CSV table of C-alpha atoms and ligand atoms in Angstrom, one decimal:
chain,number,residue,atom,x,y,z
L,1,MET,CA,273.5,90.7,24.6
L,2,ASP,CA,272.0,90.7,20.8
L,3,THR,CA,273.7,87.9,18.6
L,4,LYS,CA,274.4,88.3,15.2
L,5,TRP,CA,273.0,85.6,12.7
L,6,ILE,CA,275.8,85.5,9.8
L,7,ARG,CA,274.6,83.1,6.8
L,8,ILE,CA,276.8,81.5,4.5
L,9,GLU,CA,276.6,82.1,1.7
L,10,ASN,CA,279.0,78.6,0.1
L,11,PRO,CA,279.2,77.2,3.4
L,12,GLN,CA,282.1,74.1,1.3
L,13,ALA,CA,283.9,77.6,-0.2
L,14,PRO,CA,283.3,80.6,2.4
L,15,LYS,CA,284.9,83.7,1.2
L,16,GLU,CA,287.5,85.6,3.8
L,17,GLU,CA,285.0,88.6,4.0
L,18,GLU,CA,282.1,86.1,6.0
L,19,LEU,CA,285.2,85.0,8.2
L,20,GLN,CA,287.0,88.4,9.5
L,21,ALA,CA,284.4,89.1,11.7
L,22,ALA,CA,283.9,86.3,13.2
L,23,ALA,CA,287.5,85.7,13.9
L,24,ARG,CA,288.2,89.4,15.0
L,25,VAL,CA,284.7,88.7,18.1
L,26,ILE,CA,287.4,85.5,18.7
L,27,ARG,CA,290.6,87.1,19.1
L,28,GLU,CA,288.5,89.8,21.2
L,29,GLY,CA,287.4,87.6,23.6
L,30,GLY,CA,284.0,86.7,22.4
L,31,LEU,CA,281.8,83.6,21.4
L,32,VAL,CA,281.2,82.4,17.9
L,33,ALA,CA,279.5,80.0,17.7
L,34,PHE,CA,280.4,78.0,13.9
L,35,PRO,CA,279.4,74.4,12.2
L,36,THR,CA,283.0,71.7,12.2
L,37,GLU,CA,282.2,68.6,10.0
L,38,THR,CA,280.6,66.9,13.4
L,39,VAL,CA,278.3,68.8,15.2
L,40,TYR,CA,278.2,73.1,15.5
L,41,GLY,CA,281.3,74.3,18.3
L,42,LEU,CA,280.7,77.1,20.5
L,43,GLY,CA,284.3,79.2,19.9
L,44,ALA,CA,286.3,81.3,22.5
L,45,ASN,CA,290.4,82.4,22.9
L,46,ALA,CA,291.2,78.7,23.7
L,47,LEU,CA,294.7,80.7,25.5
L,48,ASP,CA,292.2,82.9,27.2
L,49,GLU,CA,291.7,82.3,30.6
L,50,GLU,CA,288.1,84.2,30.7
L,51,ALA,CA,287.4,83.6,27.3
L,52,ALA,CA,287.5,79.6,28.9
L,53,ARG,CA,284.6,81.1,31.4
L,54,LYS,CA,282.4,82.8,29.1
L,55,ILE,CA,282.0,79.6,27.0
L,56,TYR,CA,280.9,77.8,30.5
L,57,ALA,CA,278.3,80.4,31.3
L,58,ALA,CA,276.3,80.5,28.1
L,59,LYS,CA,276.7,77.0,27.4
L,60,GLY,CA,275.5,76.0,31.5
L,61,ARG,CA,278.4,73.4,31.4
L,62,PRO,CA,280.3,72.5,34.9
L,63,SER,CA,283.7,74.4,34.4
L,64,ASP,CA,285.5,71.2,35.2
L,65,ASN,CA,284.4,69.8,32.0
L,66,PRO,CA,287.7,70.3,29.8
L,67,LEU,CA,287.6,72.2,26.4
L,68,ILE,CA,288.4,70.8,23.2
L,69,ALA,CA,291.2,73.2,21.5
L,70,HIS,CA,291.1,73.7,18.0
L,71,ILE,CA,293.5,74.6,15.4
L,72,ALA,CA,293.7,74.7,11.3
L,73,SER,CA,297.4,73.5,10.7
L,74,LEU,CA,299.9,70.9,12.4
L,75,LYS,CA,301.7,73.6,13.0
L,76,GLY,CA,299.0,74.5,15.6
L,77,LEU,CA,300.1,72.1,17.7
L,78,GLU,CA,303.4,71.9,19.0
L,79,PRO,CA,303.1,74.8,21.2
L,80,LEU,CA,300.4,73.3,23.4
L,81,VAL,CA,302.4,70.4,24.1
L,82,THR,CA,305.0,69.0,25.5
L,83,ASP,CA,305.0,66.1,23.5
L,84,VAL,CA,303.7,63.9,20.1
L,85,SER,CA,303.8,60.8,20.8
L,86,LYS,CA,304.3,57.6,18.3
L,87,VAL,CA,300.6,56.9,18.0
L,88,GLY,CA,299.7,60.7,18.1
L,89,LYS,CA,301.6,61.3,14.8
L,90,GLU,CA,300.8,58.7,13.3
L,91,LEU,CA,296.9,59.1,14.3
L,92,ALA,CA,296.9,62.7,13.8
L,93,GLN,CA,299.2,61.3,10.5
L,94,ALA,CA,296.4,59.7,9.0
L,95,PHE,CA,293.2,61.7,10.4
L,96,TRP,CA,293.3,65.1,10.6
L,97,PRO,CA,292.5,67.0,9.5
L,98,GLY,CA,288.5,65.1,10.4
L,99,PRO,CA,286.8,64.1,13.7
L,100,LEU,CA,289.5,62.4,14.8
L,101,THR,CA,290.4,64.9,19.2
L,102,LEU,CA,293.4,63.3,20.8
L,103,VAL,CA,294.5,64.4,24.1
L,104,PHE,CA,298.0,65.3,24.9
L,105,PRO,CA,300.2,66.4,28.2
L,106,LYS,CA,299.7,70.5,27.3
L,107,SER,CA,302.4,73.2,27.9
L,108,GLY,CA,302.7,75.9,30.0
L,109,LEU,CA,300.2,77.8,27.4
L,110,VAL,CA,297.1,76.2,27.7
L,111,PRO,CA,295.6,77.5,30.8
L,112,TYR,CA,293.8,75.8,33.2
L,113,GLY,CA,290.5,76.7,32.7
L,114,THR,CA,290.5,75.7,29.1
L,115,THR,CA,291.5,72.5,30.2
L,116,GLY,CA,289.5,72.4,33.3
L,117,GLY,CA,292.9,71.6,35.2
L,118,LEU,CA,294.1,69.0,33.5
L,119,ASP,CA,297.3,68.1,32.0
L,120,THR,CA,296.0,66.9,29.4
L,121,VAL,CA,294.9,68.4,26.3
L,122,ALA,CA,292.0,67.4,23.9
L,123,ILE,CA,292.5,69.0,20.2
L,124,ARG,CA,291.4,68.6,17.1
L,125,MET,CA,292.3,70.2,13.2
L,126,PRO,CA,288.7,70.1,12.0
L,127,SER,CA,288.1,69.6,7.6
L,128,ASP,CA,284.9,71.9,7.1
L,129,PRO,CA,286.4,74.6,5.4
L,130,VAL,CA,284.0,77.8,7.9
L,131,ALA,CA,285.9,76.2,10.5
L,132,LYS,CA,289.3,75.9,9.4
L,133,GLY,CA,289.0,79.4,8.1
L,134,VAL,CA,287.9,80.0,11.3
L,135,ILE,CA,290.5,79.3,13.4
L,136,ALA,CA,293.5,80.0,10.3
L,137,LEU,CA,292.2,83.9,10.6
L,138,ALA,CA,291.0,84.0,14.5
L,139,GLY,CA,295.1,82.7,14.9
L,140,VAL,CA,294.8,81.4,18.3
L,141,PRO,CA,293.8,78.0,18.9
L,142,VAL,CA,290.3,77.5,19.6
L,143,ALA,CA,288.3,75.9,22.4
L,144,ALA,CA,285.2,74.6,20.9
L,145,PRO,CA,282.4,72.4,23.4
L,146,SER,CA,279.6,71.7,20.3
L,147,ALA,CA,277.0,74.8,20.8
L,148,ASN,CA,274.4,73.3,23.4
L,149,ARG,CA,273.1,74.1,26.4
L,150,SER,CA,274.9,71.3,29.0
L,151,GLY,CA,272.8,68.4,28.5
L,152,ARG,CA,270.6,69.6,25.3
L,153,PRO,CA,271.4,67.4,22.2
L,154,SER,CA,274.7,68.6,19.8
L,155,PRO,CA,273.9,71.1,17.5
L,156,THR,CA,273.4,69.7,13.7
L,157,THR,CA,272.0,73.3,12.0
L,158,ALA,CA,271.8,76.8,13.1
L,159,ARG,CA,268.8,76.4,13.8
L,160,HIS,CA,270.0,74.6,16.2
L,161,VAL,CA,272.0,76.9,17.8
L,162,TRP,CA,269.9,79.6,17.6
L,163,GLN,CA,267.1,77.9,20.2
L,164,ASP,CA,270.0,77.0,22.8
L,165,MET,CA,272.3,80.1,22.7
L,166,GLU,CA,270.5,83.5,20.7
L,167,GLY,CA,271.4,86.3,23.0
L,168,ARG,CA,274.4,84.5,25.4
L,169,ILE,CA,276.9,84.7,21.7
L,170,ASP,CA,277.8,87.7,20.0
L,171,MET,CA,277.8,85.5,16.8
L,172,LEU,CA,276.1,82.5,14.6
L,173,LEU,CA,278.0,81.5,11.4
L,174,ASP,CA,275.4,79.8,9.0
L,175,GLY,CA,277.0,76.5,7.0
L,176,GLY,CA,274.3,74.9,7.0
L,177,GLN,CA,273.7,70.8,8.3
L,178,VAL,CA,277.1,69.7,9.3
L,179,GLY,CA,278.1,66.5,7.6
L,180,ILE,CA,278.1,63.4,9.5
L,181,GLY,CA,276.1,64.8,13.2
L,182,LEU,CA,278.2,63.0,16.0
L,183,GLU,CA,281.1,64.0,17.7
L,184,SER,CA,284.2,63.5,17.5
L,185,THR,CA,286.2,60.5,18.3
L,186,ILE,CA,288.6,60.9,21.7
L,187,VAL,CA,291.2,59.4,22.2
L,188,ASP,CA,294.2,59.0,24.7
L,189,VAL,CA,297.0,59.5,22.9
L,190,THR,CA,299.0,60.1,26.5
L,191,GLY,CA,300.7,56.6,26.9
L,192,THR,CA,302.3,53.9,24.2
L,193,ILE,CA,298.7,52.2,24.0
L,194,PRO,CA,296.2,55.0,22.5
L,195,VAL,CA,292.9,54.9,24.5
L,196,LEU,CA,289.3,55.5,23.1
L,197,LEU,CA,287.5,58.2,25.3
L,198,ARG,CA,284.7,58.8,23.1
L,199,PRO,CA,283.4,57.0,20.2
L,200,GLY,CA,282.1,58.4,16.9
L,201,ALA,CA,283.0,59.2,12.8
L,202,VAL,CA,286.6,58.0,13.4
L,203,THR,CA,286.2,53.5,14.5
L,204,MET,CA,287.6,51.3,16.0
L,205,GLU,CA,287.8,49.8,13.2
L,206,MET,CA,289.4,52.7,12.0
L,207,LEU,CA,292.3,53.3,14.8
L,208,GLU,CA,293.2,49.7,15.2
L,209,ALA,CA,294.4,49.7,11.0
L,210,VAL,CA,296.4,52.5,11.7
L,211,VAL,CA,297.7,52.1,15.2
L,212,GLY,CA,297.2,48.6,16.6
L,213,ALA,CA,296.4,47.1,19.6
L,214,VAL,CA,293.2,50.5,20.9
L,215,GLU,CA,291.9,50.4,24.5
L,216,VAL,CA,288.5,51.2,25.4
L,217,ASP,CA,287.8,53.6,28.6
L,218,PRO,CA,285.3,51.4,30.6
L,219,ALA,CA,282.7,54.8,30.4
L,220,ILE,CA,282.5,54.0,27.1
L,221,GLN,CA,280.3,50.7,27.7
L,222,GLY,CA,277.9,51.1,30.5
L,223,PRO,CA,276.9,53.5,34.1
L,224,LEU,CA,280.1,54.4,35.7
L,225,THR,CA,280.3,52.5,39.3
L,226,ALA,CA,281.3,54.7,41.9
L,227,GLY,CA,285.1,55.4,42.4
L,228,MET,CA,285.9,54.6,38.4
L,229,PRO,CA,286.7,58.3,36.9
L,230,PRO,CA,286.4,58.1,33.6
L,231,LYS,CA,288.9,59.4,31.7
L,232,ALA,CA,287.8,61.7,29.8
L,233,PRO,CA,285.4,64.0,32.5
L,234,GLY,CA,282.7,65.2,29.9
L,235,MET,CA,280.8,61.3,30.5
L,236,LYS,CA,280.1,61.9,33.7
L,237,TYR,CA,277.7,63.5,32.7
L,238,ARG,CA,273.6,62.8,31.7
L,239,HIS,CA,274.8,64.0,28.0
L,240,TYR,CA,272.8,64.2,25.8
L,241,ALA,CA,269.4,64.1,27.5
L,242,PRO,CA,265.7,64.9,26.1
L,243,LYS,CA,264.1,65.8,28.4
L,244,ALA,CA,261.4,62.7,27.5
L,245,GLU,CA,261.9,60.0,29.3
L,246,LEU,CA,264.4,57.6,27.1
L,247,THR,CA,264.0,53.6,26.5
L,248,LEU,CA,266.0,51.8,24.2
L,249,VAL,CA,264.7,48.2,23.6
L,250,GLU,CA,267.4,45.7,22.3
L,251,GLY,CA,266.6,42.0,20.2
L,252,ALA,CA,264.8,40.7,16.9
L,253,GLU,CA,262.8,43.0,14.6
L,254,GLU,CA,259.5,41.6,15.6
L,255,ALA,CA,260.3,41.3,19.5
L,256,VAL,CA,261.2,44.6,19.2
L,257,VAL,CA,258.2,46.3,17.1
L,258,SER,CA,256.3,44.9,19.5
L,259,LYS,CA,257.6,45.5,22.5
L,260,VAL,CA,257.4,49.1,21.5
L,261,ASN,CA,254.0,49.6,20.6
L,262,GLN,CA,253.4,47.7,23.3
L,263,LEU,CA,255.5,50.2,26.3
L,264,ALA,CA,253.9,53.2,24.0
L,265,LYS,CA,250.1,52.4,23.9
L,266,GLU,CA,250.7,52.0,28.6
L,267,LYS,CA,251.8,55.8,28.2
L,268,LEU,CA,249.3,56.8,25.9
L,269,ALA,CA,246.4,55.1,28.1
L,270,ALA,CA,247.9,56.8,30.5
L,271,GLY,CA,247.6,60.4,29.0
L,272,PHE,CA,251.8,60.7,28.1
L,273,ARG,CA,253.2,62.4,24.5
L,274,VAL,CA,255.1,59.9,23.3
L,275,GLY,CA,257.9,59.7,20.9
L,276,ILE,CA,259.1,56.7,19.3
L,277,LEU,CA,261.7,56.2,17.8
L,278,GLY,CA,262.2,54.1,14.1
L,279,THR,CA,263.7,52.8,10.7
L,280,GLU,CA,263.0,52.7,6.9
L,281,GLU,CA,261.8,49.4,7.7
L,282,THR,CA,259.5,49.6,10.0
L,283,ARG,CA,257.8,53.3,10.1
L,284,GLY,CA,254.8,51.5,9.3
L,285,ARG,CA,254.0,48.9,12.0
L,286,TYR,CA,253.7,52.4,15.1
L,287,PRO,CA,250.4,52.8,14.7
L,288,HIS,CA,250.5,55.1,17.9
L,289,GLY,CA,252.0,57.5,19.0
L,290,ILE,CA,254.5,60.3,17.2
L,291,VAL,CA,256.7,58.2,15.1
L,292,ARG,CA,260.1,59.1,13.3
L,293,SER,CA,262.4,57.0,11.2
L,294,VAL,CA,266.2,58.1,12.0
L,295,GLY,CA,266.9,56.7,9.1
L,296,ALA,CA,267.3,52.7,6.9
L,297,ARG,CA,269.3,50.0,9.1
L,298,GLY,CA,272.2,49.7,6.7
L,299,GLN,CA,272.8,53.5,6.6
L,300,GLU,CA,274.9,54.4,9.4
L,301,GLU,CA,276.2,57.0,8.2
L,302,ALA,CA,272.2,58.6,7.7
L,303,ILE,CA,271.9,57.5,11.2
L,304,ALA,CA,274.6,59.6,13.1
L,305,HIS,CA,273.1,62.2,10.5
L,306,ASN,CA,269.8,62.4,11.2
L,307,LEU,CA,270.1,61.5,15.7
L,308,PHE,CA,270.9,64.2,17.5
L,309,ALA,CA,268.1,66.3,14.7
L,310,ILE,CA,264.7,63.8,15.4
L,311,LEU,CA,266.0,63.7,19.4
L,312,ARG,CA,265.7,67.5,19.7
L,313,GLU,CA,262.1,67.4,17.6
L,314,PHE,CA,261.0,65.8,20.3
L,315,ASP,CA,261.9,68.0,22.3
L,316,ASP,CA,260.3,70.3,20.5
L,317,LEU,CA,257.3,68.4,20.6
L,318,GLN,CA,257.7,67.5,24.8
L,319,VAL,CA,256.5,64.6,24.2
L,320,GLU,CA,257.1,63.2,27.6
L,321,TYR,CA,258.9,59.0,27.6
L,322,ILE,CA,260.6,57.8,23.9
L,323,PHE,CA,261.1,54.4,22.6
L,324,SER,CA,263.6,53.7,20.6
L,325,GLU,CA,265.4,50.6,18.7
L,326,SER,CA,268.5,50.0,19.3
L,327,PHE,CA,271.3,49.5,17.0
L,328,SER,CA,274.3,47.2,16.1
L,329,GLN,CA,277.3,48.3,18.1
L,330,ASP,CA,279.8,47.7,14.8
L,331,HIS,CA,281.3,50.6,13.1
L,332,LEU,CA,280.2,53.9,13.3
L,333,GLY,CA,276.7,51.9,15.2
L,334,GLN,CA,279.3,52.2,17.7
L,335,ALA,CA,279.5,55.7,18.8
L,336,ILE,CA,275.0,55.9,17.9
L,337,MET,CA,275.2,53.0,20.4
L,338,ASN,CA,277.0,54.7,23.1
L,339,ARG,CA,274.8,58.8,23.0
L,340,LEU,CA,271.5,57.3,22.8
L,341,THR,CA,272.8,54.6,26.0
L,342,LYS,CA,273.4,57.7,27.5
L,343,ALA,CA,269.9,59.4,26.2
L,344,ALA,CA,268.7,56.5,28.0
L,345,GLY,CA,270.2,57.3,31.1
L,346,TYR,CA,271.0,52.9,30.3
L,347,ARG,CA,267.4,51.6,30.0
L,348,LYS,CA,267.1,49.1,28.5
L,349,VAL,CA,264.6,47.1,27.8
L,350,GLN,CA,266.1,43.1,26.2
L,351,VAL,CA,263.1,41.0,24.6
P,401,TXA,O1,283.3,67.0,17.6
P,401,TXA,C1,283.4,67.7,18.8
P,401,TXA,O2,283.7,67.0,19.3
P,401,TXA,C2,282.8,69.0,19.4
P,401,TXA,C3,283.3,69.9,17.4
P,401,TXA,C4,282.8,71.9,17.8
P,401,TXA,O3,284.5,70.1,17.2
P,401,TXA,N1,283.0,69.1,20.6
P,401,TXA,C5,282.6,68.8,21.4
P,401,TXA,O4,283.2,69.5,22.8
P,401,TXA,O5,282.1,67.2,21.8
P,401,TXA,P1,283.0,69.1,23.7
P,401,TXA,O6,283.3,69.9,24.6
P,401,TXA,O7,281.3,69.3,23.8
P,401,TXA,O8,282.7,67.9,24.6
P,401,TXA,C6,283.8,67.3,23.9
P,401,TXA,C7,285.1,66.1,25.8
P,401,TXA,C8,284.6,66.3,26.2
P,401,TXA,O9,283.5,64.8,27.0
P,401,TXA,C9,285.3,66.4,27.8
P,401,TXA,O10,285.4,66.0,28.9
P,401,TXA,C10,286.4,65.7,26.3
P,401,TXA,O11,286.3,65.9,25.3
P,401,TXA,N2,288.2,66.5,27.4
P,401,TXA,C11,288.3,67.5,26.3
P,401,TXA,N3,289.4,67.8,27.3
P,401,TXA,C12,290.1,65.8,27.6
P,401,TXA,C13,290.8,65.8,28.4
P,401,TXA,N4,292.1,66.8,28.7
P,401,TXA,N5,290.7,65.0,28.7
P,401,TXA,C14,290.0,64.4,28.1
P,401,TXA,N6,289.4,64.0,27.1
P,401,TXA,C15,288.7,65.4,27.5
P,402,MG,MG1,279.5,68.9,24.7
């Protein structure tokens, strides 16, 4: 299939005629990749089971991993769910449109092909003007996973999407680089106490400020043990996986730098290509390997923004081992460390 690449002239204020063709593709059961404020999404009609099947095929994704349905306004929520809990209402009011996905009990309108067989449906109202515009013009809820091939880091630029999806989808809307760079926060609001299923830019602290107590799905913290299924089925797959073996090094700065240097030297001596994921503060202290700074330690937004692009760059450079510094778990740090820990397959060295 020929994939059309359409550049949006001003992504902050897209013109309707720039989005019409994409909306038509979605209405007619095709696949369109588009920017959102978190990462690029791969959109199709969420009410069309056949379209959902095409998404799974294009991504190479297991079909028991449910899709998020994206809506353009609150009016879009009601037909998709059977109940909106008090906490669901409060969180939607506080953070929509934005980088928050809420899980509700699904209505009969939403096919099991979209929810991976679950009786719940994940819903998000994005704030990105291109995403919002396409969904509104399509006139249907839009199922959109991140627009990467399964197992690759989520795309934060149109070029990343092209790398993974050229020839596999109908259209790519190029809205430039996304703002946040990590996927949305997911919260299950089917019960009385909300449960955090995936950390993101709407942080634990922000959720608690609105609804008080929030539980955390154990799948976020560490590897799952047998018989303990994650509530977000996608969390059981080794997501965000760079091709290289990634190891996280945790501890005080000096100790981390010297451990990373030692580990890198060992692999380089054995003839491997080595990547080092450092920070503005430490980048000058790594004399060996391919060194990238993910940002300054104090600027979590920048770290979130750069992380997936650097992991992809290491893939492109055919790096075989990556050694990475660790970050604090507070605020946005929880989402950063969640993605890094999963990319590392939980491989961590403490110094
Ligand atoms: O920021 C985002 O959320 C991006 C943009 C495109 O909106 N989308 C995204 O979709 O990250 P995806 O498919 O890559 O990740 C969706 C996650 C998966 O881990 C999936 O298992 C979980 O959401 N999920 C979807 N429906 C669910 C449900 N009904 N209950 C629990 N988890 C669900
Ligand atoms: Mg994804």
